Amino acid sequence: MKKSLVILLSFIAFLTFTFIMLGLMFDKDENEKQAGLTDVYDVSANGDIAYVVYEKGIAHLLVNDKEKPLIQLPVEVAITDIAFSDDGRMLAYTVTEKDTEISEETELHIYNLESGEDEIVFSSDSLITELVFDPKNPDVLFYLQAGIVTNYSPIASERPHEFDVHSYNVTEKKQTKHTDMKKYSMMSLQVSAEKDSVFVQMDDDEHAETADDIFSTSQRIFEIPLDNPDEKSIVSSPVQADDIYDFVIIPESQDIVYQAVGGTDENGTFEYELFKFNWRTYQTEQLTTLKESASNPKLGADDKIYFMVDRSFGERTPAYHLFSINRDGTSPKEIELNNLE
């Protein structure tokens, strides 16, 4: 009897081990299938374009004027964001595990484009999703950090939540938490070049009390004064009913270029376009009519708006292409990049 029990337990242990190994092999195979250009990119003040391409699941960090990748990373990890310093000599980027169930740790690196040196600046035990250099102080990096990765609904996938704004002083090696909002979602971090404030996109849920209230909230662009975050204010149109997503602020013309739903296709899939809102005139203008998914706008050194287009939006695998347009939406042009193919 005891011998039979030992055999049974050994068989169960063997099956468990086998399934675990098969699961790990399957995950690795899925990681290795990842390929092509991502929507992670930045444009420097010198006109350089840094971007991330995957080849057989390996993340490659490239700059458009260099033939070879600056960085190649193991198949298990991903580059989640990149940011040029204001002078274009440094490139910061964040590295995380693709499977956040293994680890939510984020490494923040700075790559020196002149010397070719890559340095791990610090590690965080939480996910960092976006980062940007402070234009007023080249030693300071601002970033968005999530407090938790979870699914608040049984039908939703796990995603980072409980966001706040942080910064890191490279010289002083000091981290600072600037807000205590624990926002469900926070995106498109930008730092003011004139004031001690940041801009983010998040829910306008200040006065939401019930589930219906929260459901009916809209995504807005907020300015958050760092010395008094409770005094945050909406800088996008507060009367616009549509949600606003990725954005870039152009202070000299008092414009915000942002992503919003422009329509739906014959299958009911949303088509995301770029729009421009001027907070002096309160006029809104549609800049693109690509009928695909335009996102992640950035202002380039050539005074053009750069953005990503997903030509397979709504499908399982995205197909990103980098475009530029004039500030008035004219002359759309695809930017050729080395995709390692």
mmCIF file of C-alpha atoms in Angstrom:
data_model
loop_
_atom_site.group_PDB
_atom_site.id
_atom_site.type_symbol
_atom_site.label_atom_id
_atom_site.label_comp_id
_atom_site.label_asym_id
_atom_site.label_seq_id
_atom_site.Cartn_x
_atom_site.Cartn_y
_atom_site.Cartn_z
ATOM 1 C CA MET A 1 0.000 0.000 0.000
ATOM 2 C CA LYS A 2 2.744 2.391 0.965
ATOM 3 C CA LYS A 3 4.705 1.423 -2.124
ATOM 4 C CA SER A 4 1.696 2.195 -4.359
ATOM 5 C CA LEU A 5 1.283 5.571 -2.694
ATOM 6 C CA VAL A 6 4.949 6.414 -3.247
ATOM 7 C CA ILE A 7 4.657 5.436 -6.915
ATOM 8 C CA LEU A 8 1.493 7.550 -7.315
ATOM 9 C CA LEU A 9 3.064 10.590 -5.656
ATOM 10 C CA SER A 10 6.215 10.203 -7.751
ATOM 11 C CA PHE A 11 4.099 10.025 -10.915
ATOM 12 C CA ILE A 12 2.175 13.190 -9.928
ATOM 13 C CA ALA A 13 5.455 14.994 -9.193
ATOM 14 C CA PHE A 14 6.830 13.887 -12.571
ATOM 15 C CA LEU A 15 3.731 15.166 -14.385
ATOM 16 C CA THR A 16 3.880 18.464 -12.503
ATOM 17 C CA PHE A 17 7.538 18.941 -13.422
ATOM 18 C CA THR A 18 6.812 18.047 -17.052
ATOM 19 C CA PHE A 19 3.958 20.551 -17.331
ATOM 20 C CA ILE A 20 6.079 23.288 -15.729
ATOM 21 C CA MET A 21 8.894 22.673 -18.212
ATOM 22 C CA LEU A 22 6.465 22.613 -21.127
ATOM 23 C CA GLY A 23 4.983 25.886 -19.910
ATOM 24 C CA LEU A 24 8.416 27.485 -19.688
ATOM 25 C CA MET A 25 9.294 26.229 -23.169
ATOM 26 C CA PHE A 26 6.009 27.541 -24.537
ATOM 27 C CA ASP A 27 6.568 30.968 -22.955
ATOM 28 C CA LYS A 28 10.063 31.065 -24.429
ATOM 29 C CA ASP A 29 8.721 30.151 -27.859
ATOM 30 C CA GLU A 30 6.107 32.906 -27.599
ATOM 31 C CA ASN A 31 8.779 35.427 -26.578
ATOM 32 C CA GLU A 32 10.966 34.396 -29.488
ATOM 33 C CA LYS A 33 8.135 35.052 -31.948
ATOM 34 C CA GLN A 34 8.145 38.763 -31.126
ATOM 35 C CA ALA A 35 9.468 40.692 -34.141
ATOM 36 C CA GLY A 36 9.391 44.075 -35.807
ATOM 37 C CA LEU A 37 9.255 47.755 -34.908
ATOM 38 C CA THR A 38 7.525 48.772 -31.664
ATOM 39 C CA ASP A 39 5.852 52.046 -30.709
ATOM 40 C CA VAL A 40 8.713 52.857 -28.291
ATOM 41 C CA TYR A 41 10.749 55.723 -29.781
ATOM 42 C CA ASP A 42 12.019 59.265 -29.206
ATOM 43 C CA VAL A 43 13.275 62.169 -31.313
ATOM 44 C CA SER A 44 16.264 64.225 -30.149
ATOM 45 C CA ALA A 45 16.924 67.953 -30.430
ATOM 46 C CA ASN A 46 19.589 67.022 -33.005
ATOM 47 C CA GLY A 47 17.088 65.216 -35.192
ATOM 48 C CA ASP A 48 18.190 61.687 -34.243
ATOM 49 C CA ILE A 49 15.507 59.025 -33.840
ATOM 50 C CA ALA A 50 15.943 56.260 -31.264
ATOM 51 C CA TYR A 51 13.616 53.277 -31.483
ATOM 52 C CA VAL A 52 13.144 49.646 -30.426
ATOM 53 C CA VAL A 53 12.969 46.671 -32.781
ATOM 54 C CA TYR A 54 12.528 42.995 -31.846
ATOM 55 C CA GLU A 55 14.152 40.176 -33.781
ATOM 56 C CA LYS A 56 13.357 36.622 -32.640
ATOM 57 C CA GLY A 57 12.175 38.130 -29.348
ATOM 58 C CA ILE A 58 15.429 40.022 -28.689
ATOM 59 C CA ALA A 59 15.058 43.752 -28.048
ATOM 60 C CA HIS A 60 17.380 45.962 -30.100
ATOM 61 C CA LEU A 61 17.816 49.646 -29.272
ATOM 62 C CA LEU A 62 18.756 51.577 -32.405
ATOM 63 C CA VAL A 63 19.452 55.147 -33.501
ATOM 64 C CA ASN A 64 18.717 56.009 -37.119
ATOM 65 C CA ASP A 65 22.203 57.356 -37.948
ATOM 66 C CA LYS A 66 24.019 54.219 -36.703
ATOM 67 C CA GLU A 67 24.259 50.950 -38.613
ATOM 68 C CA LYS A 68 24.364 48.612 -35.599
ATOM 69 C CA PRO A 69 22.095 48.427 -32.529
ATOM 70 C CA LEU A 70 23.343 50.236 -29.440
ATOM 71 C CA ILE A 71 21.958 47.538 -27.157
ATOM 72 C CA GLN A 72 20.699 43.951 -27.520
ATOM 73 C CA LEU A 73 18.914 42.359 -24.568
ATOM 74 C CA PRO A 74 17.973 38.781 -23.572
ATOM 75 C CA VAL A 75 14.728 37.389 -24.954
ATOM 76 C CA GLU A 76 13.032 37.407 -21.526
ATOM 77 C CA VAL A 77 13.135 41.212 -21.092
ATOM 78 C CA ALA A 78 11.660 44.247 -22.841
ATOM 79 C CA ILE A 79 12.512 47.917 -23.314
ATOM 80 C CA THR A 80 9.428 49.809 -22.153
ATOM 81 C CA ASP A 81 10.436 53.427 -22.831
ATOM 82 C CA ILE A 82 13.329 55.578 -24.071
ATOM 83 C CA ALA A 83 14.136 59.287 -23.734
ATOM 84 C CA PHE A 84 16.847 61.551 -25.141
ATOM 85 C CA SER A 85 18.491 64.158 -22.954
ATOM 86 C CA ASP A 86 17.933 67.744 -24.142
ATOM 87 C CA ASP A 87 21.394 67.937 -25.722
ATOM 88 C CA GLY A 88 20.916 64.578 -27.475
ATOM 89 C CA ARG A 89 24.063 63.049 -25.973
ATOM 90 C CA MET A 90 22.370 60.704 -23.489
ATOM 91 C CA LEU A 91 19.649 58.139 -24.019
ATOM 92 C CA ALA A 92 17.754 56.815 -20.999
ATOM 93 C CA TYR A 93 15.761 53.593 -21.260
ATOM 94 C CA THR A 94 13.867 51.205 -18.986
ATOM 95 C CA VAL A 95 14.122 47.404 -18.950
ATOM 96 C CA THR A 96 11.570 45.017 -17.422
ATOM 97 C CA GLU A 97 10.666 41.345 -17.542
ATOM 98 C CA LYS A 98 8.160 40.553 -20.291
ATOM 99 C CA ASP A 99 6.333 38.332 -17.807
ATOM 100 C CA THR A 100 5.471 40.546 -14.834
ATOM 101 C CA GLU A 101 4.466 37.447 -12.850
ATOM 102 C CA ILE A 102 8.184 36.628 -12.697
ATOM 103 C CA SER A 103 9.220 40.131 -11.635
ATOM 104 C CA GLU A 104 7.899 43.703 -11.661
ATOM 105 C CA GLU A 105 11.408 45.113 -11.240
ATOM 106 C CA THR A 106 12.544 47.864 -13.610
ATOM 107 C CA GLU A 107 16.132 48.803 -14.437
ATOM 108 C CA LEU A 108 16.759 52.369 -15.567
ATOM 109 C CA HIS A 109 19.765 52.699 -17.876
ATOM 110 C CA ILE A 110 21.548 55.693 -19.390
ATOM 111 C CA TYR A 111 23.499 55.151 -22.611
ATOM 112 C CA ASN A 112 26.174 57.715 -23.499
ATOM 113 C CA LEU A 113 25.978 58.180 -27.266
ATOM 114 C CA GLU A 114 29.452 59.758 -27.411
ATOM 115 C CA SER A 115 31.395 57.163 -25.401
ATOM 116 C CA GLY A 116 29.181 54.134 -26.008
ATOM 117 C CA GLU A 117 29.006 53.421 -22.271
ATOM 118 C CA ASP A 118 25.843 51.891 -20.828
ATOM 119 C CA GLU A 119 25.129 52.364 -17.112
ATOM 120 C CA ILE A 120 22.409 50.981 -14.848
ATOM 121 C CA VAL A 121 21.351 54.103 -12.940
ATOM 122 C CA PHE A 122 19.021 52.388 -10.478
ATOM 123 C CA SER A 123 16.597 49.508 -10.078
ATOM 124 C CA SER A 124 13.021 49.742 -8.830
ATOM 125 C CA ASP A 125 10.900 46.906 -7.488
ATOM 126 C CA SER A 126 7.889 48.378 -9.330
ATOM 127 C CA LEU A 127 7.112 48.930 -12.999
ATOM 128 C CA ILE A 128 8.286 52.191 -14.564
ATOM 129 C CA THR A 129 6.289 52.811 -17.724
ATOM 130 C CA GLU A 130 7.484 56.219 -18.981
ATOM 131 C CA LEU A 131 10.416 58.549 -18.455
ATOM 132 C CA VAL A 132 11.580 61.991 -19.624
ATOM 133 C CA PHE A 133 14.509 64.272 -18.854
ATOM 134 C CA ASP A 134 13.753 67.542 -17.093
ATOM 135 C CA PRO A 135 14.492 70.285 -19.678
ATOM 136 C CA LYS A 136 15.411 72.633 -16.801
ATOM 137 C CA ASN A 137 17.953 70.265 -15.226
ATOM 138 C CA PRO A 138 19.827 67.641 -17.302
ATOM 139 C CA ASP A 139 20.639 65.633 -14.148
ATOM 140 C CA VAL A 140 16.968 64.926 -13.378
ATOM 141 C CA LEU A 141 14.804 62.217 -14.913
ATOM 142 C CA PHE A 142 11.058 62.170 -14.283
ATOM 143 C CA TYR A 143 9.146 58.915 -14.578
ATOM 144 C CA LEU A 144 5.752 57.277 -14.055
ATOM 145 C CA GLN A 145 5.757 54.336 -11.665
ATOM 146 C CA ALA A 146 2.946 51.869 -11.016
ATOM 147 C CA GLY A 147 2.205 50.665 -7.519
ATOM 148 C CA ILE A 148 0.631 47.379 -8.591
ATOM 149 C CA VAL A 149 0.140 45.093 -11.589
ATOM 150 C CA THR A 150 -3.256 43.413 -11.484
ATOM 151 C CA ASN A 151 -6.574 42.882 -13.230
ATOM 152 C CA TYR A 152 -9.453 44.633 -11.496
ATOM 153 C CA SER A 153 -11.907 42.626 -13.576
ATOM 154 C CA PRO A 154 -12.012 38.842 -14.226
ATOM 155 C CA ILE A 155 -12.312 39.507 -17.972
ATOM 156 C CA ALA A 156 -9.429 42.008 -18.094
ATOM 157 C CA SER A 157 -5.723 41.218 -18.484
ATOM 158 C CA GLU A 158 -3.208 42.228 -15.852
ATOM 159 C CA ARG A 159 -2.021 45.804 -16.249
ATOM 160 C CA PRO A 160 -0.074 48.338 -14.168
ATOM 161 C CA HIS A 161 -2.198 50.597 -11.945
ATOM 162 C CA GLU A 162 -1.892 53.008 -8.990
ATOM 163 C CA PHE A 163 0.404 55.424 -10.819
ATOM 164 C CA ASP A 164 2.362 58.351 -9.411
ATOM 165 C CA VAL A 165 4.985 60.818 -10.641
ATOM 166 C CA HIS A 166 8.574 60.310 -9.470
ATOM 167 C CA SER A 167 11.996 61.725 -10.326
ATOM 168 C CA TYR A 168 15.627 60.704 -9.969
ATOM 169 C CA ASN A 169 18.615 63.035 -9.641
ATOM 170 C CA VAL A 170 21.535 61.294 -11.345
ATOM 171 C CA THR A 171 24.219 63.373 -9.612
ATOM 172 C CA GLU A 172 22.743 63.180 -6.128
ATOM 173 C CA LYS A 173 21.483 59.587 -6.664
ATOM 174 C CA LYS A 174 18.226 60.656 -5.065
ATOM 175 C CA GLN A 175 14.701 59.437 -5.821
ATOM 176 C CA THR A 176 11.704 61.676 -5.122
ATOM 177 C CA LYS A 177 8.009 60.813 -5.163
ATOM 178 C CA HIS A 178 6.090 63.924 -6.209
ATOM 179 C CA THR A 179 2.470 62.748 -6.077
ATOM 180 C CA ASP A 180 0.363 60.383 -3.984
ATOM 181 C CA MET A 181 -2.576 59.872 -6.331
ATOM 182 C CA LYS A 182 -2.480 56.115 -6.981
ATOM 183 C CA LYS A 183 -4.200 56.738 -10.304
ATOM 184 C CA TYR A 184 -5.780 53.812 -12.137
ATOM 185 C CA SER A 185 -4.034 55.014 -15.293
ATOM 186 C CA MET A 186 -1.471 57.733 -16.087
ATOM 187 C CA MET A 187 0.267 58.303 -19.435
ATOM 188 C CA SER A 188 2.164 60.715 -21.715
ATOM 189 C CA LEU A 189 4.410 62.265 -19.093
ATOM 190 C CA GLN A 190 5.905 65.647 -20.038
ATOM 191 C CA VAL A 191 7.864 68.149 -17.968
ATOM 192 C CA SER A 192 7.394 71.905 -18.267
ATOM 193 C CA ALA A 193 10.427 73.793 -19.570
ATOM 194 C CA GLU A 194 9.340 76.934 -17.708
ATOM 195 C CA LYS A 195 7.477 75.964 -14.544
ATOM 196 C CA ASP A 196 7.949 73.420 -11.766
ATOM 197 C CA SER A 197 5.172 71.235 -13.115
ATOM 198 C CA VAL A 198 4.468 68.151 -15.201
ATOM 199 C CA PHE A 199 1.749 67.211 -17.681
ATOM 200 C CA VAL A 200 0.030 63.799 -17.788
ATOM 201 C CA GLN A 201 -3.032 62.144 -19.256
ATOM 202 C CA MET A 202 -5.416 60.547 -16.744
ATOM 203 C CA ASP A 203 -9.084 60.167 -15.805
ATOM 204 C CA ASP A 204 -11.081 63.257 -14.878
ATOM 205 C CA ASP A 205 -12.535 61.440 -11.857
ATOM 206 C CA GLU A 206 -12.000 64.041 -9.138
ATOM 207 C CA HIS A 207 -15.680 64.123 -8.190
ATOM 208 C CA ALA A 208 -16.611 60.529 -9.072
ATOM 209 C CA GLU A 209 -18.352 58.794 -6.160
ATOM 210 C CA THR A 210 -20.231 55.872 -7.679
ATOM 211 C CA ALA A 211 -19.370 53.157 -10.205
ATOM 212 C CA ASP A 212 -21.548 54.957 -12.761
ATOM 213 C CA ASP A 213 -19.661 58.193 -12.112
ATOM 214 C CA ILE A 214 -16.330 56.479 -12.695
ATOM 215 C CA PHE A 215 -17.606 54.763 -15.839
ATOM 216 C CA SER A 216 -18.697 58.123 -17.282
ATOM 217 C CA THR A 217 -15.396 59.924 -16.641
ATOM 218 C CA SER A 218 -13.221 61.064 -19.554
ATOM 219 C CA GLN A 219 -9.495 61.009 -20.212
ATOM 220 C CA ARG A 220 -8.043 64.531 -19.957
ATOM 221 C CA ILE A 221 -4.648 66.238 -19.962
ATOM 222 C CA PHE A 222 -3.676 67.664 -16.577
ATOM 223 C CA GLU A 223 -0.959 70.023 -15.420
ATOM 224 C CA ILE A 224 0.334 69.068 -11.957
ATOM 225 C CA PRO A 225 2.325 71.681 -9.993
ATOM 226 C CA LEU A 226 4.982 69.712 -8.149
ATOM 227 C CA ASP A 227 4.960 71.947 -5.082
ATOM 228 C CA ASN A 228 1.201 71.440 -4.693
ATOM 229 C CA PRO A 229 -0.081 68.416 -6.662
ATOM 230 C CA ASP A 230 -3.612 68.838 -5.266
ATOM 231 C CA GLU A 231 -3.894 72.014 -7.349
ATOM 232 C CA LYS A 232 -3.767 70.082 -10.622
ATOM 233 C CA SER A 233 -5.770 71.553 -13.509
ATOM 234 C CA ILE A 234 -7.141 70.414 -16.857
ATOM 235 C CA VAL A 235 -5.281 71.970 -19.801
ATOM 236 C CA SER A 236 -7.150 70.121 -22.542
ATOM 237 C CA SER A 237 -10.648 71.235 -23.385
ATOM 238 C CA PRO A 238 -12.777 70.491 -20.276
ATOM 239 C CA VAL A 239 -15.971 70.518 -22.346
ATOM 240 C CA GLN A 240 -14.847 68.018 -24.971
ATOM 241 C CA ALA A 241 -16.742 64.751 -24.585
ATOM 242 C CA ASP A 242 -14.212 62.524 -26.333
ATOM 243 C CA ASP A 243 -11.368 60.822 -24.491
ATOM 244 C CA ILE A 244 -7.848 62.152 -25.073
ATOM 245 C CA TYR A 245 -4.904 59.748 -25.079
ATOM 246 C CA ASP A 246 -1.251 60.292 -26.133
ATOM 247 C CA PHE A 247 -0.295 63.954 -26.521
ATOM 248 C CA VAL A 248 2.520 66.433 -27.013
ATOM 249 C CA ILE A 249 2.411 70.061 -25.854
ATOM 250 C CA ILE A 250 3.805 72.842 -28.058
ATOM 251 C CA PRO A 251 4.024 75.800 -25.642
ATOM 252 C CA GLU A 252 5.088 78.544 -28.067
ATOM 253 C CA SER A 253 1.945 78.132 -30.167
ATOM 254 C CA GLN A 254 -0.232 77.088 -27.193
ATOM 255 C CA ASP A 255 -1.183 73.884 -28.992
ATOM 256 C CA ILE A 256 -1.754 70.339 -27.796
ATOM 257 C CA VAL A 257 -1.467 67.602 -30.417
ATOM 258 C CA TYR A 258 -3.239 64.499 -29.144
ATOM 259 C CA GLN A 259 -4.660 61.103 -30.062
ATOM 260 C CA ALA A 260 -8.421 60.507 -30.015
ATOM 261 C CA VAL A 261 -11.010 58.367 -31.760
ATOM 262 C CA GLY A 262 -11.693 59.721 -35.227
ATOM 263 C CA GLY A 263 -14.286 57.128 -36.275
ATOM 264 C CA THR A 264 -14.865 53.397 -36.752
ATOM 265 C CA ASP A 265 -14.303 51.050 -39.676
ATOM 266 C CA GLU A 266 -16.857 48.681 -41.205
ATOM 267 C CA ASN A 267 -16.149 46.128 -38.446
ATOM 268 C CA GLY A 268 -16.709 48.640 -35.665
ATOM 269 C CA THR A 269 -12.987 48.932 -34.812
ATOM 270 C CA PHE A 270 -11.987 52.365 -33.561
ATOM 271 C CA GLU A 271 -9.810 54.492 -35.860
ATOM 272 C CA TYR A 272 -7.450 56.701 -33.872
ATOM 273 C CA GLU A 273 -6.336 59.999 -35.409
ATOM 274 C CA LEU A 274 -4.302 63.012 -34.305
ATOM 275 C CA PHE A 275 -6.020 66.271 -33.388
ATOM 276 C CA LYS A 276 -4.806 69.717 -32.364
ATOM 277 C CA PHE A 277 -6.344 71.845 -29.627
ATOM 278 C CA ASN A 278 -5.336 75.472 -29.086
ATOM 279 C CA TRP A 279 -5.989 76.641 -25.535
ATOM 280 C CA ARG A 280 -5.850 80.303 -26.578
ATOM 281 C CA THR A 281 -8.616 80.080 -29.189
ATOM 282 C CA TYR A 282 -10.305 76.877 -27.887
ATOM 283 C CA GLN A 283 -10.357 75.602 -31.469
ATOM 284 C CA THR A 284 -9.901 71.914 -32.303
ATOM 285 C CA GLU A 285 -8.602 70.674 -35.654
ATOM 286 C CA GLN A 286 -8.164 67.134 -36.991
ATOM 287 C CA LEU A 287 -4.624 66.639 -38.326
ATOM 288 C CA THR A 288 -4.702 63.081 -39.735
ATOM 289 C CA THR A 289 -7.242 61.012 -41.677
ATOM 290 C CA LEU A 290 -5.318 57.753 -41.987
ATOM 291 C CA LYS A 291 -8.248 55.619 -40.739
ATOM 292 C CA GLU A 292 -5.857 53.328 -38.852
ATOM 293 C CA SER A 293 -4.277 54.003 -35.444
ATOM 294 C CA ALA A 294 -2.067 57.084 -35.121
ATOM 295 C CA SER A 295 -0.423 57.432 -31.702
ATOM 296 C CA ASN A 296 2.485 58.728 -29.604
ATOM 297 C CA PRO A 297 3.010 62.177 -31.185
ATOM 298 C CA LYS A 298 6.333 63.963 -30.608
ATOM 299 C CA LEU A 299 7.712 67.293 -31.800
ATOM 300 C CA GLY A 300 10.870 66.876 -33.888
ATOM 301 C CA ALA A 301 13.877 69.158 -34.307
ATOM 302 C CA ASP A 302 12.650 69.919 -37.846
ATOM 303 C CA ASP A 303 9.412 71.369 -36.392
ATOM 304 C CA LYS A 304 7.398 68.402 -37.634
ATOM 305 C CA ILE A 305 5.107 66.137 -35.626
ATOM 306 C CA TYR A 306 6.292 62.525 -35.488
ATOM 307 C CA PHE A 307 3.923 59.670 -34.635
ATOM 308 C CA MET A 308 3.434 55.920 -34.925
ATOM 309 C CA VAL A 309 0.827 54.227 -37.112
ATOM 310 C CA ASP A 310 -0.322 50.659 -36.430
ATOM 311 C CA ARG A 311 -1.494 49.259 -39.750
ATOM 312 C CA SER A 312 -2.729 46.077 -38.069
ATOM 313 C CA PHE A 313 -4.660 47.747 -35.260
ATOM 314 C CA GLY A 314 -7.293 45.431 -33.817
ATOM 315 C CA GLU A 315 -5.347 42.343 -34.884
ATOM 316 C CA ARG A 316 -3.197 40.133 -32.672
ATOM 317 C CA THR A 317 0.174 41.438 -33.925
ATOM 318 C CA PRO A 318 0.767 45.185 -34.458
ATOM 319 C CA ALA A 319 2.574 46.545 -37.507
ATOM 320 C CA TYR A 320 4.108 49.885 -36.564
ATOM 321 C CA HIS A 321 5.368 52.510 -39.006
ATOM 322 C CA LEU A 322 6.849 55.902 -38.121
ATOM 323 C CA PHE A 323 5.352 58.967 -39.826
ATOM 324 C CA SER A 324 5.786 62.727 -39.741
ATOM 325 C CA ILE A 325 3.495 65.623 -40.666
ATOM 326 C CA ASN A 326 3.718 69.393 -40.643
ATOM 327 C CA ARG A 327 2.134 71.130 -37.651
ATOM 328 C CA ASP A 328 -0.957 71.874 -39.734
ATOM 329 C CA GLY A 329 -1.343 68.205 -40.697
ATOM 330 C CA THR A 330 -0.061 68.535 -44.257
ATOM 331 C CA SER A 331 2.579 66.431 -46.030
ATOM 332 C CA PRO A 332 2.299 63.093 -44.204
ATOM 333 C CA LYS A 333 5.467 61.069 -44.800
ATOM 334 C CA GLU A 334 6.632 57.648 -43.670
ATOM 335 C CA ILE A 335 10.108 57.616 -42.107
ATOM 336 C CA GLU A 336 12.320 54.767 -43.244
ATOM 337 C CA LEU A 337 13.975 52.915 -40.356
ATOM 338 C CA ASN A 338 16.286 49.920 -40.130
ATOM 339 C CA ASN A 339 13.984 47.122 -38.948
ATOM 340 C CA LEU A 340 16.723 44.447 -39.030
ATOM 341 C CA GLU A 341 14.801 42.416 -41.592
#
